[in-house]
CSV table of C-alpha atoms in Angstrom, one decimal:
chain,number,residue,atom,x,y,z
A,1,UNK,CA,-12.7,-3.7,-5.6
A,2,UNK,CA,-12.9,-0.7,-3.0
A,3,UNK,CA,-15.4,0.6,-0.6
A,4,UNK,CA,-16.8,3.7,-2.8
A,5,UNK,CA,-14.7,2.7,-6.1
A,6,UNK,CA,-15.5,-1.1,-7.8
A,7,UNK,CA,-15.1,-2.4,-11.0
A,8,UNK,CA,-16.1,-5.9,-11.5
A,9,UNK,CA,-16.9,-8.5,-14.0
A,10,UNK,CA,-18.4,-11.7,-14.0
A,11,UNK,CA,-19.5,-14.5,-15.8
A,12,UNK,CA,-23.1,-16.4,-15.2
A,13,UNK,CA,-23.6,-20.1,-16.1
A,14,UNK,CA,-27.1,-21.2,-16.4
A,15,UNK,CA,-28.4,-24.4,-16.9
A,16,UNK,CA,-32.1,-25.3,-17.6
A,17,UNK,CA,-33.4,-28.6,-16.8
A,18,UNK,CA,-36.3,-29.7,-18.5
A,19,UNK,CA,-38.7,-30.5,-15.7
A,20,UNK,CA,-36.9,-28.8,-12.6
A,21,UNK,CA,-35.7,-25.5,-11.5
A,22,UNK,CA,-32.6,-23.5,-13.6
A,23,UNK,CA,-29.8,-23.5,-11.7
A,24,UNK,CA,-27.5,-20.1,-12.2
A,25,UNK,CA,-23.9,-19.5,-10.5
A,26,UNK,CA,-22.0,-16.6,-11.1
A,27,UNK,CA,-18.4,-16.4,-11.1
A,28,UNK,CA,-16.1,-13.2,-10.3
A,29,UNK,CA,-13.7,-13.1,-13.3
A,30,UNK,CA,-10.0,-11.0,-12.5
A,31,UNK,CA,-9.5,-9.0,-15.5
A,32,UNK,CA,-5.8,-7.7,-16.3
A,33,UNK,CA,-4.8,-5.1,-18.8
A,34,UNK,CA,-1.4,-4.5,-19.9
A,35,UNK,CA,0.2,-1.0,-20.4
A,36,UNK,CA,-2.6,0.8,-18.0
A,37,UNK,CA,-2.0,4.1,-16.5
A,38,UNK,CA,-2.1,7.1,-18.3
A,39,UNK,CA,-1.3,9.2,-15.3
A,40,UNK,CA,1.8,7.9,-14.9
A,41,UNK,CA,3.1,8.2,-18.8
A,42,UNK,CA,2.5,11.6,-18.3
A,43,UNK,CA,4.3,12.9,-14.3
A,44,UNK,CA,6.5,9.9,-13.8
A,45,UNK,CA,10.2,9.9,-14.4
A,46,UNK,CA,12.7,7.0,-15.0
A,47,UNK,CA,14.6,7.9,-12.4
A,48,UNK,CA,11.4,7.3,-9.9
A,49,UNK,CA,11.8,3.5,-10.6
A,50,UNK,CA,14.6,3.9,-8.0
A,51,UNK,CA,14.7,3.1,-4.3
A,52,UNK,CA,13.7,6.2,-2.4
A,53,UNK,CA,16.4,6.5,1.1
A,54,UNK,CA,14.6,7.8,3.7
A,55,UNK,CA,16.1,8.2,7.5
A,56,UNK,CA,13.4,8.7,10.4
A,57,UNK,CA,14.3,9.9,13.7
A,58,UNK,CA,12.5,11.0,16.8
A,59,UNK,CA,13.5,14.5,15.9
A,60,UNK,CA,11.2,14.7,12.5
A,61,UNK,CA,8.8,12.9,13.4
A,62,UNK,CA,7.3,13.5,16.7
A,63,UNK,CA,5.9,16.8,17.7
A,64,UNK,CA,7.2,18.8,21.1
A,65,UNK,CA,4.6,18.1,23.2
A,66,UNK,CA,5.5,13.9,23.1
A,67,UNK,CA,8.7,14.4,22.9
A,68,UNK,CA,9.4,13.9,26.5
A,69,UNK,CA,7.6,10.7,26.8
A,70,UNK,CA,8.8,9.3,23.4
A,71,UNK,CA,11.7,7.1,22.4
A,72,UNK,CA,15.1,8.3,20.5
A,73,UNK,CA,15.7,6.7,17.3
A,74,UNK,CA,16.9,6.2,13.7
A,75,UNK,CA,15.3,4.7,11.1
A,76,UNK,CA,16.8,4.1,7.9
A,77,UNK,CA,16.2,2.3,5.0
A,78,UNK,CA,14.8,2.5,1.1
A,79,UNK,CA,11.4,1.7,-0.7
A,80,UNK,CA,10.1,1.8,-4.3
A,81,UNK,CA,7.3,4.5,-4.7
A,82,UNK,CA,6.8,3.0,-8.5
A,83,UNK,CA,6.0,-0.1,-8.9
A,84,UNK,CA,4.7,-2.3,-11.5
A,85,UNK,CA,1.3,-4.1,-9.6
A,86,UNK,CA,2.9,-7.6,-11.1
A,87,UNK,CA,6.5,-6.9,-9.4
A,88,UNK,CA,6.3,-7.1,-5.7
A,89,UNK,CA,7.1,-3.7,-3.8
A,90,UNK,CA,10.8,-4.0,-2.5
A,91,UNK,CA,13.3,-2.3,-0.5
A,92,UNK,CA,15.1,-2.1,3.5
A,93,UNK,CA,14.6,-1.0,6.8
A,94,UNK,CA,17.1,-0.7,9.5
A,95,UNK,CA,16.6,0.1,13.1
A,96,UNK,CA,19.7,1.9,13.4
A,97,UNK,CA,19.5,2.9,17.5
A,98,UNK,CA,16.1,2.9,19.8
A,99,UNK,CA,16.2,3.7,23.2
A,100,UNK,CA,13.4,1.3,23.5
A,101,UNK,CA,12.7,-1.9,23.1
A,102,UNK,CA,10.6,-2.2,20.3
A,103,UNK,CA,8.1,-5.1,19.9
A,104,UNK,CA,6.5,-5.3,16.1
A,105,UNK,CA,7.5,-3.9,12.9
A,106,UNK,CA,4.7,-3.2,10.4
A,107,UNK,CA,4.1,-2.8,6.6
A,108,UNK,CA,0.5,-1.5,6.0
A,109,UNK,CA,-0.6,-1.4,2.6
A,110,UNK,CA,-3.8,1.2,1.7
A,111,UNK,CA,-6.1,2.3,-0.5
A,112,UNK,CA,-7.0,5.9,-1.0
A,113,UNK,CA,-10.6,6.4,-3.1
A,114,UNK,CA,-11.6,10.1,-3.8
A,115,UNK,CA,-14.6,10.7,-5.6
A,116,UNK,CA,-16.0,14.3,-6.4
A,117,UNK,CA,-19.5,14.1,-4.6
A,118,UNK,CA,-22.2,16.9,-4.1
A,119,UNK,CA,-21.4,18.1,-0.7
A,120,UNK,CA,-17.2,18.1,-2.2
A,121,UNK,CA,-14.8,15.2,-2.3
A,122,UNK,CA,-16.2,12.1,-0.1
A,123,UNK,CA,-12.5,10.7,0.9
A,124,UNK,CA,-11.7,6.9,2.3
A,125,UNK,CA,-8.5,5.2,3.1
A,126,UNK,CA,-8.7,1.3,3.9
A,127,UNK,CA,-6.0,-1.0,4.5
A,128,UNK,CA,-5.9,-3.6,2.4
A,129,UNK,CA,-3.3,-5.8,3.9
A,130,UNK,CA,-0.3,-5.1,6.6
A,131,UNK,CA,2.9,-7.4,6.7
A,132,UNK,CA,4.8,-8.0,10.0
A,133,UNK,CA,8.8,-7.5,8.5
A,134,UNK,CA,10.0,-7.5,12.3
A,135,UNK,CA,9.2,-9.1,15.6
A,136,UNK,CA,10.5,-8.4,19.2
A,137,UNK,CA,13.4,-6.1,19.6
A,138,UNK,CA,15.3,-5.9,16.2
A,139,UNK,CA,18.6,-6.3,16.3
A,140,UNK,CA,20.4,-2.9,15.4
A,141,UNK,CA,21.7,-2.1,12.1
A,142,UNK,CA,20.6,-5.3,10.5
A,143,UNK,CA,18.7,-4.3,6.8
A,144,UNK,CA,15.5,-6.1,6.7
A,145,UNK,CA,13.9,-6.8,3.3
A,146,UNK,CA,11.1,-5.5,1.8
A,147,UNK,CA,9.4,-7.4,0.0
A,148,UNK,CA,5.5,-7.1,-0.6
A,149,UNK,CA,3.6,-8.6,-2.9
A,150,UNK,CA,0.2,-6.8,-4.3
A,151,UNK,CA,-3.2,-8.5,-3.6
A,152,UNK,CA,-4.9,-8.8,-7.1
A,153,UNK,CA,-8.5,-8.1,-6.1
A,154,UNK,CA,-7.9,-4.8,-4.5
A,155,UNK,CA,-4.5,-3.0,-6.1
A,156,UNK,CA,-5.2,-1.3,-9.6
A,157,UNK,CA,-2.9,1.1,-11.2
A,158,UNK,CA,-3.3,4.5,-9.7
A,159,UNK,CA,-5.9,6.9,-11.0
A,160,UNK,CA,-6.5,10.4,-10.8
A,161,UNK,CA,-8.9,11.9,-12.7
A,162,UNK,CA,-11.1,15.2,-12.4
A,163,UNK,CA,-13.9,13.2,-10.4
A,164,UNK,CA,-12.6,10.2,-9.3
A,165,UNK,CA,-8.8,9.3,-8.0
A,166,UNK,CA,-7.5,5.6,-6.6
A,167,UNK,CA,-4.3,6.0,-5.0
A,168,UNK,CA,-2.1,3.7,-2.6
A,169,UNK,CA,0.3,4.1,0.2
A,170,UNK,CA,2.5,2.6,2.3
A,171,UNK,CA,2.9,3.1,5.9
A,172,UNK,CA,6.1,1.8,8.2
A,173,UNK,CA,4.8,1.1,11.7
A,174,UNK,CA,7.2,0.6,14.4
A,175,UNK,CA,5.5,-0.5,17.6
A,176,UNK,CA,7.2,0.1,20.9
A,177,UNK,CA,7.2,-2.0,24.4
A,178,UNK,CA,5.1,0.7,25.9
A,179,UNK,CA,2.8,0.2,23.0
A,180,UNK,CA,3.7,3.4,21.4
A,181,UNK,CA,3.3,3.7,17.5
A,182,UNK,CA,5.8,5.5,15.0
A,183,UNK,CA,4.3,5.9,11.8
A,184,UNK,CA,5.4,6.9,8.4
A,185,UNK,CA,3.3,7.2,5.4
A,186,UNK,CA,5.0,6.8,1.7
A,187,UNK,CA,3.1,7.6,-1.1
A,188,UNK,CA,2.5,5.3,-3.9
A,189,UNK,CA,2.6,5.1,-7.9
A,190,UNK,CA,1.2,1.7,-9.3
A,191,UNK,CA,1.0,1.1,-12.8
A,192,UNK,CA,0.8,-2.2,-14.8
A,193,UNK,CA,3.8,-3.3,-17.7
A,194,UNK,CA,2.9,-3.5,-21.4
A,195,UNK,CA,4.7,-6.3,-21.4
């Protein structure tokens, strides 16, 4: 289920009572199908399955003209951009030094539906759920776990196709005392286990 991009299925029980009126209820039904995602048999790699290290620091990520204003830091830590929807997304995160205090933590998991429209592509991102992993000021060079588990009713193997495409991403959100945001996006690959 997605803003532009649904598929659903349901089931309808009716029941007709002789001298009254029918009564009808329809019921969502969740329908899983192993060994889906064609995309993926054909640009993934084995060695994808793999954490992915990443280190953030004030110097990548912030432009010049915050720079003055902003904290230093280091973020380290490792995430799995392949993931099977039934295994939970894992991995680490480390705050590693800050110069600031730093008040919240944030895992924010979205939804990116493309669809080939007349005027070009008609593009949405929603965020289907977001995880606190950390609250107040972490205590340095501790590894947090990741560990995220996708929601069924809005997570789908990825798809990308000539009109349509369904991917996901991850975004690490480090919120500061001074209500400053760091934010780093990681691109996704879900696909669903034949077995």
């Amino acid at each position: 289920n997605g803003v532009y991009i649904s598929s659903a299925y349901s089931a309808t029980a009716t029941i007709q009572f002789t001298f009254s009126k029918a009564i009808s209820t329809p019921q969502p039904i969740l329908v899983i199908c192993r060994g889906q995602s064609p995309y993926l048999k054909e640009h993934a790699h084995e060695e994808d399955k793999e954490l992915h290290d990443f280190a953030l620091t004030d110097s990548v990520i912030l432009n010049s003209t915050r720079k003055a204003s902003a904290p230093s830091f280091k973020i380290m830590g490792a995430i799995s951009l392949l993931n099977d929807i039934d295994v939970p997304l894992s991995g680490w995160v480390s705050i590693d030094k800050c110069s600031k205090p730093i008040t919240s933590l944030e895992l924010q998991f979205i939804r990116v539906e493309s669809a080939a429209v007349k005027e070009g592509i008609a593009k949405e991102a929603t965020e289907i759920q977001n995880i606190q992993i950390g609250e107040g000021d972490i205590t340095r060079g501790v590894r947090i776990p990741i560990y995220m588990f996708f929601p069924r009713w809005f997570t789908c193997p990825t798809i990308r196709s000539i009109h349509l495409r369904v991917d996901f991403e991850c975004n690490l959100v480090a919120t500061f005392e001074d209500h400053t945001q760091i934010t780093h996006n990681f691109p996704l690959l879900l696909y669903r286990a034949s077995s």
